[in-house]
Coordinates of C-alpha atoms in Angstrom, one line a residue:
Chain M
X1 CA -29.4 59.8 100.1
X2 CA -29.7 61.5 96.6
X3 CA -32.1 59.1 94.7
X4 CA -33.3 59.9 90.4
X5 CA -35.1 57.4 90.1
X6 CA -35.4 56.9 86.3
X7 CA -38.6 56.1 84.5
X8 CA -38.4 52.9 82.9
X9 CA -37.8 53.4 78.9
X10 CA -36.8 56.6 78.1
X11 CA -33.4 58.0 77.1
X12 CA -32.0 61.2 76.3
X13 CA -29.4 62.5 74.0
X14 CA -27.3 65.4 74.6
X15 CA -26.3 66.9 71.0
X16 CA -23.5 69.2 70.7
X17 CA -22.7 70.9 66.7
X18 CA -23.2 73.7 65.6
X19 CA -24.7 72.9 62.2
X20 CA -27.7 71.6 60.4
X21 CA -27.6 69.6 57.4
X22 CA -23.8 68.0 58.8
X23 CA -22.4 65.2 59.3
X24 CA -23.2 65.1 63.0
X25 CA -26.8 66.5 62.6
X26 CA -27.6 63.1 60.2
X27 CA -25.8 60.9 62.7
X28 CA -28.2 62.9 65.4
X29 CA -31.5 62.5 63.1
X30 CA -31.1 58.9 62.5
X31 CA -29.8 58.0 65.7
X32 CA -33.0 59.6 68.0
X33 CA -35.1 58.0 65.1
X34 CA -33.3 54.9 65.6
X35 CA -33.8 55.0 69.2
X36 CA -37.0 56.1 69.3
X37 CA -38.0 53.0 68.0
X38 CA -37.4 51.0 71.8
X39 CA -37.5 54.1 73.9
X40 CA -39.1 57.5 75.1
X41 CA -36.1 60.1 73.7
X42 CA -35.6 63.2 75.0
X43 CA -33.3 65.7 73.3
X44 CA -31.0 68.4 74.4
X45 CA -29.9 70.3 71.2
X46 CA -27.7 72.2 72.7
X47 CA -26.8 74.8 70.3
X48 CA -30.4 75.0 68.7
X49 CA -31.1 75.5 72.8
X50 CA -28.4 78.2 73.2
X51 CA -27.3 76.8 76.2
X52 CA -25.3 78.5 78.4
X53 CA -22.1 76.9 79.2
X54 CA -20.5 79.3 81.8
X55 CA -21.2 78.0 85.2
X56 CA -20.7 81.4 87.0
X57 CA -22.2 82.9 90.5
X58 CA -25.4 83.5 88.4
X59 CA -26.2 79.8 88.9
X60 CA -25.7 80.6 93.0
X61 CA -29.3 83.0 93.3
X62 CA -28.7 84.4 96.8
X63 CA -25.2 82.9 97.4
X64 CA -23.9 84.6 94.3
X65 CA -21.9 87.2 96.6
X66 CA -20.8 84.8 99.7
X67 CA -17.7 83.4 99.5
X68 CA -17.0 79.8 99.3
X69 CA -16.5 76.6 97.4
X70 CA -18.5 77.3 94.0
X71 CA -19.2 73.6 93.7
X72 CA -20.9 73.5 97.6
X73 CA -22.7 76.4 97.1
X74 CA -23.9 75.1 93.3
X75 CA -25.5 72.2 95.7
X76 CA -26.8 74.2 98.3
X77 CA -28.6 76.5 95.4
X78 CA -29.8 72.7 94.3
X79 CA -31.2 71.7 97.3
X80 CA -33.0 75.3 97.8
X81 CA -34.2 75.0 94.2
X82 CA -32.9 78.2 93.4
X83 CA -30.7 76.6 89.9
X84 CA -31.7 78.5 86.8
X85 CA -34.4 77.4 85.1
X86 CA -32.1 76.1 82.3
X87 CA -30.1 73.9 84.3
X88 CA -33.2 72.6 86.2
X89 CA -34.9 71.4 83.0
X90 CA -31.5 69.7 81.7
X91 CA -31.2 68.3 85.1
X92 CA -35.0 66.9 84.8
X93 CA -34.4 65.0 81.6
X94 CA -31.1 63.5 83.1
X95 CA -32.9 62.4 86.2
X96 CA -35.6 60.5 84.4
X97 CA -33.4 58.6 81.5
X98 CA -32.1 55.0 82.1
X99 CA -29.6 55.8 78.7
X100 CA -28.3 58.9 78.1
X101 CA -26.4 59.1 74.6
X102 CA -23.8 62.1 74.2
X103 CA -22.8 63.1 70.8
X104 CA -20.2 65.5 69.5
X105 CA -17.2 66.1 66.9
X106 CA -14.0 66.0 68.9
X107 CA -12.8 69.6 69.1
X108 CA -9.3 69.8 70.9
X109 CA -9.0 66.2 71.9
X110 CA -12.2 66.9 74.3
X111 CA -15.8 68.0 73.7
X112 CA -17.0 71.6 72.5
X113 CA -17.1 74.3 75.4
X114 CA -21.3 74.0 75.1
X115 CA -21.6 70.4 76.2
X116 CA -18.0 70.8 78.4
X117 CA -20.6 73.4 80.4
X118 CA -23.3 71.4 80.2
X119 CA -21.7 68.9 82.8
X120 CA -20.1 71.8 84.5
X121 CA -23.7 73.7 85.4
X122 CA -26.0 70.5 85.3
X123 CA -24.1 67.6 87.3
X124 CA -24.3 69.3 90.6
X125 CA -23.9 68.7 93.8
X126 CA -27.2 67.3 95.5
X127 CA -28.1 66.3 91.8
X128 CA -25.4 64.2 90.9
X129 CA -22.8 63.3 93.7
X130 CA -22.1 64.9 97.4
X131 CA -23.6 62.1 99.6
X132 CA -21.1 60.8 102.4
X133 CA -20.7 56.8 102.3
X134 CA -21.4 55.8 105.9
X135 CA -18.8 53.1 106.0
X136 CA -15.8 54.9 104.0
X137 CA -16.8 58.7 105.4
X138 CA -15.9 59.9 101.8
X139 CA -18.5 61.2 99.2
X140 CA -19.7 58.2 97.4
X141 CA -18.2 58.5 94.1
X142 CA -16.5 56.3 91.2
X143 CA -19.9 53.9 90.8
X144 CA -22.3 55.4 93.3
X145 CA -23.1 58.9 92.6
X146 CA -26.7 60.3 92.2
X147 CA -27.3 59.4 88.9
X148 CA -25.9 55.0 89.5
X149 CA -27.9 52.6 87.9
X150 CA -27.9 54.6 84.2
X151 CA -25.9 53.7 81.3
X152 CA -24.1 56.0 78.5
X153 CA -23.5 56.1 74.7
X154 CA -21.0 57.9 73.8
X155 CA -21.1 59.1 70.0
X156 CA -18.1 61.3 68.7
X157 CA -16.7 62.1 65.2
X158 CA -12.5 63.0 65.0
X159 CA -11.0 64.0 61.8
X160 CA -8.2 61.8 62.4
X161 CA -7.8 58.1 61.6
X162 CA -8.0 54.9 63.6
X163 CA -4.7 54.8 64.1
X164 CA -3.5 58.1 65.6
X165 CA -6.6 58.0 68.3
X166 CA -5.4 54.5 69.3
X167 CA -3.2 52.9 71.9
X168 CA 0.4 54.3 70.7
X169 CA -1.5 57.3 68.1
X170 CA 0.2 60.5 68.2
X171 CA -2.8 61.9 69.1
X172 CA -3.4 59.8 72.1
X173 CA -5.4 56.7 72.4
X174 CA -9.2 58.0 72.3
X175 CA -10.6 56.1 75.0
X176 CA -7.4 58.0 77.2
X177 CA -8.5 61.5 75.8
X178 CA -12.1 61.2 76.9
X179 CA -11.4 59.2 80.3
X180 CA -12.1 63.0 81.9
X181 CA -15.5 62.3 80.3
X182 CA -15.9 58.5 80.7
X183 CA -14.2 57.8 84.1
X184 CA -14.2 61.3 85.5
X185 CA -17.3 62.6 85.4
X186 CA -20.1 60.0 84.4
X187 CA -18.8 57.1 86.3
X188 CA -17.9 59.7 88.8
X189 CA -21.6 59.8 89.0
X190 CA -22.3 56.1 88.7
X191 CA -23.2 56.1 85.1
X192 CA -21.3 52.9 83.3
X193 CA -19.6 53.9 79.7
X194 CA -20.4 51.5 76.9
X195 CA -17.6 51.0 74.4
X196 CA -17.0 54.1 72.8
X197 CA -18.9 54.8 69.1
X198 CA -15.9 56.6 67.4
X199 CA -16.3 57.7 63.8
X200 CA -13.0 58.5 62.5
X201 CA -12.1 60.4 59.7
X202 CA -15.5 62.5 59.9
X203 CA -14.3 64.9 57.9
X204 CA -13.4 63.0 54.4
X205 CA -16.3 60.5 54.5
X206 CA -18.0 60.3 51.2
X207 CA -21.4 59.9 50.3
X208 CA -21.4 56.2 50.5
X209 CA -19.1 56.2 53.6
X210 CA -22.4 58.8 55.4
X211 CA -24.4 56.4 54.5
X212 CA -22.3 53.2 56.1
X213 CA -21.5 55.2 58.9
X214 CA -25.3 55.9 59.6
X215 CA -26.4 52.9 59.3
X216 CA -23.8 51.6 61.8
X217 CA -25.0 53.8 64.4
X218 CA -28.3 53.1 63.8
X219 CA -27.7 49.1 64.0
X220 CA -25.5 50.0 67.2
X221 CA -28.6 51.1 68.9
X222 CA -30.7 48.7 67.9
X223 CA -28.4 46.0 69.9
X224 CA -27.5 48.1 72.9
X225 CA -29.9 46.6 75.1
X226 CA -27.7 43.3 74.6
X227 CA -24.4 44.7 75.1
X228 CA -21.7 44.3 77.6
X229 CA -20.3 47.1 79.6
X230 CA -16.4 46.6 80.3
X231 CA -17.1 49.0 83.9
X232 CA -14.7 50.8 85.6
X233 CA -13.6 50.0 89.2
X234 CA -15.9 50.8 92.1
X235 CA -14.8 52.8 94.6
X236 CA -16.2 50.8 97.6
X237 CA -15.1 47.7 96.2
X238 CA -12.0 47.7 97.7
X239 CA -9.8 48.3 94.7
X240 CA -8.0 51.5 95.9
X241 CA -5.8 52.1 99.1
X242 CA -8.5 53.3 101.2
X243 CA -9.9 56.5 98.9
X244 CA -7.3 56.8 96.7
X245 CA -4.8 55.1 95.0
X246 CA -5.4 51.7 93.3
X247 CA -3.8 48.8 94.9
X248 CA -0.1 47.6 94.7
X249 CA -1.2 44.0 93.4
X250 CA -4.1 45.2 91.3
X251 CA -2.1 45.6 87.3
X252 CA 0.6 45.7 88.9
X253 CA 3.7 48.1 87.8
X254 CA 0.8 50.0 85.2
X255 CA 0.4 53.4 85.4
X256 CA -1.4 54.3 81.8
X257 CA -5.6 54.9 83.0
X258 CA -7.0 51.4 81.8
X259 CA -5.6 49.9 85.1
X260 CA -9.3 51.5 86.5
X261 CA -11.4 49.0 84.8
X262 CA -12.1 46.5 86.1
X263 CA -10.4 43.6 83.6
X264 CA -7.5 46.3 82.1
X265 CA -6.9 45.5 78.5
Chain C
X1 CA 3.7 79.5 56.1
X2 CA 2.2 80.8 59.6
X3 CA 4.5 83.3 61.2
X4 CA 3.3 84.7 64.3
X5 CA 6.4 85.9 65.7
X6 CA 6.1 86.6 69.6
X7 CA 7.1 90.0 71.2
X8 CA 10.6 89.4 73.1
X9 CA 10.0 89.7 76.8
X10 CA 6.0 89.2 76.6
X11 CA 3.5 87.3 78.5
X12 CA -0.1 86.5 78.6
X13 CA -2.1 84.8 81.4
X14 CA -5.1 83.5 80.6
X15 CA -7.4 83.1 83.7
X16 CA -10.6 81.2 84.3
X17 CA -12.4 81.6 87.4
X18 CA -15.8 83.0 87.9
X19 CA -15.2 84.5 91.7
X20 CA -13.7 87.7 92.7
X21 CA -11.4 87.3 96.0
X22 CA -11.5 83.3 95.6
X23 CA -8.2 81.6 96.0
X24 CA -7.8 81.2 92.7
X25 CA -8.3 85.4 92.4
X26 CA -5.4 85.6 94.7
X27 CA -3.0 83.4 92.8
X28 CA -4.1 85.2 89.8
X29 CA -3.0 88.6 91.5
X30 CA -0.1 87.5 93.0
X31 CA 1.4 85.4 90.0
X32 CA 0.8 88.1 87.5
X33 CA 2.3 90.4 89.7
X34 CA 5.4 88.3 90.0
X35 CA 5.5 87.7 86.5
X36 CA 5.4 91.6 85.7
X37 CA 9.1 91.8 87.3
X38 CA 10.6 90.4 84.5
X39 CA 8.0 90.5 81.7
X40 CA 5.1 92.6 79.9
X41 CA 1.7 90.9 81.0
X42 CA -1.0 91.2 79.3
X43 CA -4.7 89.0 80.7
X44 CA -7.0 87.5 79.7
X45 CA -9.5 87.0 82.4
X46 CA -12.2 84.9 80.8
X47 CA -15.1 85.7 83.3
X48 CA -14.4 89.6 83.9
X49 CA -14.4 89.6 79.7
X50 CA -17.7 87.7 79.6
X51 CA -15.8 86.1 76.8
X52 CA -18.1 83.5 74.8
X53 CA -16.8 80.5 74.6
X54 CA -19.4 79.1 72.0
X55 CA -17.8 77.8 68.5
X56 CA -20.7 78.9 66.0
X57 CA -21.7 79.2 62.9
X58 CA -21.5 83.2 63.8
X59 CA -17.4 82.6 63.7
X60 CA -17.6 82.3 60.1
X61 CA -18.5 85.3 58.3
X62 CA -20.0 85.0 54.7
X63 CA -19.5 81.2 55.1
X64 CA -22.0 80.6 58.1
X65 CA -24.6 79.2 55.6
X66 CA -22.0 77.1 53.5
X67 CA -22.6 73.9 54.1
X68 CA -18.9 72.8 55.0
X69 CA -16.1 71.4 57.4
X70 CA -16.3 74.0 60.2
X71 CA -12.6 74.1 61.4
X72 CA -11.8 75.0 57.7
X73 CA -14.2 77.5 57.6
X74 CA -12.7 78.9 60.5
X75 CA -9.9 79.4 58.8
X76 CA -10.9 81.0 56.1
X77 CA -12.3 83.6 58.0
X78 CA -9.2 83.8 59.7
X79 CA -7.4 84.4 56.4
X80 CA -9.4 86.8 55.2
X81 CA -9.7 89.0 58.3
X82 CA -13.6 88.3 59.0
X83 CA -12.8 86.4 62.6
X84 CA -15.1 87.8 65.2
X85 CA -13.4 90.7 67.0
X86 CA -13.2 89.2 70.2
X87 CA -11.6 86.8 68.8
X88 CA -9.2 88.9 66.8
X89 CA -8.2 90.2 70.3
X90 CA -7.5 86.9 71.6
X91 CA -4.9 86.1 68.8
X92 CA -3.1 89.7 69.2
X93 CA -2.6 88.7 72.8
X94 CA -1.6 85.2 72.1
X95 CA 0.6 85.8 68.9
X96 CA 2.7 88.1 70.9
X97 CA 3.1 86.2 73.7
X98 CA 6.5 84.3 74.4
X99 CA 5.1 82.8 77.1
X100 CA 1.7 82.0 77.9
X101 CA -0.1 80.9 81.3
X102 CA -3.1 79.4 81.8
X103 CA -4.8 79.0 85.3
X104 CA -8.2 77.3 86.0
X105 CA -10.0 75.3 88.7
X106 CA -10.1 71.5 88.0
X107 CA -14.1 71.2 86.5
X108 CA -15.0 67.9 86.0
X109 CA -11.0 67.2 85.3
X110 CA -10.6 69.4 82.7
X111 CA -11.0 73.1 82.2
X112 CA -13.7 75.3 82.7
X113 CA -16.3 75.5 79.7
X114 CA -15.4 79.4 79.0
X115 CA -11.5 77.8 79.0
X116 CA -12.2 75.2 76.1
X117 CA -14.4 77.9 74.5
X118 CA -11.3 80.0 74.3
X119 CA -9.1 77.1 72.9
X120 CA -12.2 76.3 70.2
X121 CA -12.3 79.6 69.2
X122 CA -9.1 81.3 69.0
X123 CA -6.9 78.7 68.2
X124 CA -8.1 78.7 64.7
X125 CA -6.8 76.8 61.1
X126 CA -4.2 79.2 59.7
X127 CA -3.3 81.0 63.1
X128 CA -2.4 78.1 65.2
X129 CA -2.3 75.5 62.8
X130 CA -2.7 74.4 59.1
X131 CA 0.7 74.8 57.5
X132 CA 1.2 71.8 55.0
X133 CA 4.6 70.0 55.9
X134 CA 6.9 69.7 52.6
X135 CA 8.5 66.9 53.2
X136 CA 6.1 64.6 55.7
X137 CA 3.0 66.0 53.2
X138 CA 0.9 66.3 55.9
X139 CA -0.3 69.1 58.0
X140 CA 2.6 70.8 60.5
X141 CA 1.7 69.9 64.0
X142 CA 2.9 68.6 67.1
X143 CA 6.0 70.3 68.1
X144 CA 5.6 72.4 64.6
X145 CA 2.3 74.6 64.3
X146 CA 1.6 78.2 64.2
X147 CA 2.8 78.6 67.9
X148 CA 6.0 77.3 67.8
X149 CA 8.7 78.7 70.3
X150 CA 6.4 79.5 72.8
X151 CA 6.5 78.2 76.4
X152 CA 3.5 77.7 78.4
X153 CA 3.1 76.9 82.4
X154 CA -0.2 76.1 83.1
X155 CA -1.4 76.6 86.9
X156 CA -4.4 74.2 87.9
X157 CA -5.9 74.0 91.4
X158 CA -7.7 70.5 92.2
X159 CA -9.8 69.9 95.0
X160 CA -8.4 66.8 95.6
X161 CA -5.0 65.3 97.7
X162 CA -1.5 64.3 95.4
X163 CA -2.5 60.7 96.0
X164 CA -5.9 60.4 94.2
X165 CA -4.6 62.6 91.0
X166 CA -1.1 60.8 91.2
X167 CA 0.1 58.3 88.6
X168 CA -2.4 55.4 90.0
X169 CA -4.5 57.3 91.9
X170 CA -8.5 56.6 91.4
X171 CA -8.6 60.1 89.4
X172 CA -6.3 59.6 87.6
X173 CA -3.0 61.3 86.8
X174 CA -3.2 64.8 86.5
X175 CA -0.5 64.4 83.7
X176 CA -2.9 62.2 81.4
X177 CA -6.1 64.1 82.4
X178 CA -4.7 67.2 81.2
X179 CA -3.0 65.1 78.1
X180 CA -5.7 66.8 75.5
X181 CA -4.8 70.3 76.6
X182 CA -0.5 70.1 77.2
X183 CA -0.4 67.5 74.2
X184 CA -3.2 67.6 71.8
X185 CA -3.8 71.7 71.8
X186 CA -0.7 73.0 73.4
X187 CA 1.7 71.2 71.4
X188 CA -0.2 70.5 68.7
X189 CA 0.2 74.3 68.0
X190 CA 4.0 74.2 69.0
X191 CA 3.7 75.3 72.7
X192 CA 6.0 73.3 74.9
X193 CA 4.4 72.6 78.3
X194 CA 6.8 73.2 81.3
X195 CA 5.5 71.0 84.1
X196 CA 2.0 71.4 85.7
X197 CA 2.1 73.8 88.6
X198 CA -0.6 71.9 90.7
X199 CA -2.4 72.9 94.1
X200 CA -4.1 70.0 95.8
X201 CA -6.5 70.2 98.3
X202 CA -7.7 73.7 96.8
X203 CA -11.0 74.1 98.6
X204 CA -9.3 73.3 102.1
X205 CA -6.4 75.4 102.5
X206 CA -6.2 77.2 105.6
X207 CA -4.9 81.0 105.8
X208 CA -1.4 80.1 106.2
X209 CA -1.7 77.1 103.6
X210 CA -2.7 79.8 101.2
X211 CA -0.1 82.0 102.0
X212 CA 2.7 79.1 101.3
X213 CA 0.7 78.0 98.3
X214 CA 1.0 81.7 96.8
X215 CA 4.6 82.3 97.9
X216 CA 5.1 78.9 95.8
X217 CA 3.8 80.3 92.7
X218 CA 5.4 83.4 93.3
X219 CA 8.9 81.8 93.3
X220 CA 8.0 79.4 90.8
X221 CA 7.2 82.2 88.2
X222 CA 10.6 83.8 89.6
X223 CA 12.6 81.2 88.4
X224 CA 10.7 80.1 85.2
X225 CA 13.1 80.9 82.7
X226 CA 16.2 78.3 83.9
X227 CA 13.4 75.7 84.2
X228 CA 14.2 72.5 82.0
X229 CA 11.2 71.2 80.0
X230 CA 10.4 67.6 79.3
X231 CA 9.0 67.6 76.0
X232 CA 6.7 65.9 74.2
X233 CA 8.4 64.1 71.0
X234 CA 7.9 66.1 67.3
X235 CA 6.2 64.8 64.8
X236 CA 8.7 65.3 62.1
X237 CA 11.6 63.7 64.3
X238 CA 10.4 60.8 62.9
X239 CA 9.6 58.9 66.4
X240 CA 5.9 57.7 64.7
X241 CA 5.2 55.4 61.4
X242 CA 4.4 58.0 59.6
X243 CA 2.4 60.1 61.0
X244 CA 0.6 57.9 62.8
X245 CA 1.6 55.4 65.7
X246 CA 4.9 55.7 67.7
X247 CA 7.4 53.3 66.3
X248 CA 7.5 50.0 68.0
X249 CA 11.1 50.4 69.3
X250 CA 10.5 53.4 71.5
X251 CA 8.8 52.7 75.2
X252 CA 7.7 49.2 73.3
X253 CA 4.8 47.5 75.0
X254 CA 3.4 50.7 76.7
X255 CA 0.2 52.3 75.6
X256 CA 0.3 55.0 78.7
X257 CA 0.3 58.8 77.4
X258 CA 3.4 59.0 79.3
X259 CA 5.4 57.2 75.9
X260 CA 4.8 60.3 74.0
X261 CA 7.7 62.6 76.2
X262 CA 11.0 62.3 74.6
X263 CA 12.3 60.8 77.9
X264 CA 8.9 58.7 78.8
X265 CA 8.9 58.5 82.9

């Protein structure tokens, strides 16, 4: 069984703009200071890092040139510890934080290309999901993955307003867009999601409005330990039709992707 | 206003998978290769390119030390010809292009890092979007950007079975997961989406099931241009408040992504 067991404390927060001196890098400043305050904070900068976003056969070492599943072989370069050294020191810091905190402006109703390859080269297989569930003889997934037991923050900034990121926006509802990021990938994992920290309009804020919004994330983390989560479904709870589709009597007649937590709004 | 009128009778395919002689290679071979019957094809094969998909303060020219709202930025170097070349390239390809595919492995349940690197950088203010509509007084988009008139099929391979990417399945719906790239980039622009061309169980397929899976694509591409489109509603139909939130009368009560089609399933 895959087992990161955190150390008790400590965070990290994974930072993706490309500029000093903006609006993100204050919200990233104040909100590692912030945090700092109640936990050990690692930081993954990752365009002062340069990290490399491209998962290609390079991560593989000496399986670069067999063929076969890239995600498998990603695992089996894991398990060798043969990853890059990059991805094995992103993949150290995850392993030891309880919270992980992911911050980044909303590019293209998703998240830049440097942090969308960040979970592509460092949530591996071995690392982060790929064990079988004795009972269900399926990969435990959706709420048992490698990395269970952690919690998230997610921190983004969209030019748009509240209304055209929510439930009938033009833009989609936010907490829709990101559900690749949310549901799909940390949960996937076994990470829980706390509510979404959306600043909106992040590109028209004045000076005063910096300084609100700041201050907001700042007192945000300051309460987190307190919060509630509202989780997403577990896989081995029984929700879905064996592995895969959610029960007939479970929101019944709902198809839109809150039906997967666990009280749908 | 933007005019990037297309070439009549031109494609491009835009490819994102790091493996020679995977499955995906193949349907990337055979697909363009269908698609050449009846069209020019040009490629853009993301990993044989080494294309960087990193936004960066290097995108903007004179203005990379201006403090400053980046996607503006972006295009102002756009407008005054200082765009990176390889990205300059990109937006020959694309402007040209009445009909543009895009095929990737499911990552994480959403493209490939070096794919959203490719959307973040080339679909820049004042090529793809930006325009200020006259009447509605607020930027052109959705249904009405830079783009508009082009069709797009996009061609994803998922690891998964129809059941757990279906409309309730644990994954979520393919549809929605892929909502930020049909809706909020594809549209946005003025690219109508003709529906996903999908292969499930990717990493299992046996010789023959490859063999049926590439004949499908082949036909699909054969018949692409009688294909009906379900489209996503315009913004300047006048189906939202405003600008904003879809008008209480139309799907009323739902808050899926599905409510944003002009015929909502």
């Amino acid at each position: 069984m895959i087992e990161n067991p955190p150390t008790p404390g400590s965070a990290l927060w994974v930072y993706a703009h490309p500029r000093r001196g903006s609006f993100n890098d204050l919200l990233f400043q104040a909100g590692t200071e912030a945090l700092s305050a109640t936990r050990d904070v690692a930081t993954s900068d990752l365009y002062a890092q340069g990290f490399d976003p491209v998962l290609s056969t390079r991560d593989l070492g000496d399986l670069a040139d067999t063929p076969g599943n890239i995600a498998e072989q990603v695992g089996e370069a894991f398990s060798a510890g043969r990853l890059p050294d990059d991805v094995r020191a992103e993949q150290a810091k995850l392993a030891a934080a309880e919270l992980l905190v992911i911050q980044f402006p909303l590019w293209w109703y998703g998240p830049p290309a440097i942090l969308k390859g960040w979970l592509d080269r460092v949530l591996t297989a071995g690392f982060a999901y790929g064990d079988m569930d004795p009972e269900l003889g399926v990969p435990r997934r959706y709420g048992d993955g490698g990395l269970t037991g952690r919690k998230a923050l997610v921190v983004v900034t969209a030019g748009e307003d509240e209304r055209t990121i929510g439930p009938r926006g033009i833009s989609g509802d936010i907490d829709a867009l990101l559900f690749p990021l949310t549901h799909g990938t940390l949960w996937y994992t076994g990470i829980e999601t706390l509510d979404l920290h959306v600043v909106t309009d992040a590109d028209t804020l004045d000076a005063s409005a910096v300084d609100r919004e700041t201050e907001r994330l700042r007192s945000r983390i300051a309460g987190l330990s307190t919060e509630n989560v509202h989780p997403y479904r577990r896989l081995r709870d029984g929700d879905y039709q064996g592995t895969r589709a959610l029960r007939d009597d479970l929101a019944p007649g709902r198809t839109d992707l809150g039906i997967h937590r666990v009280q749908p709004g």
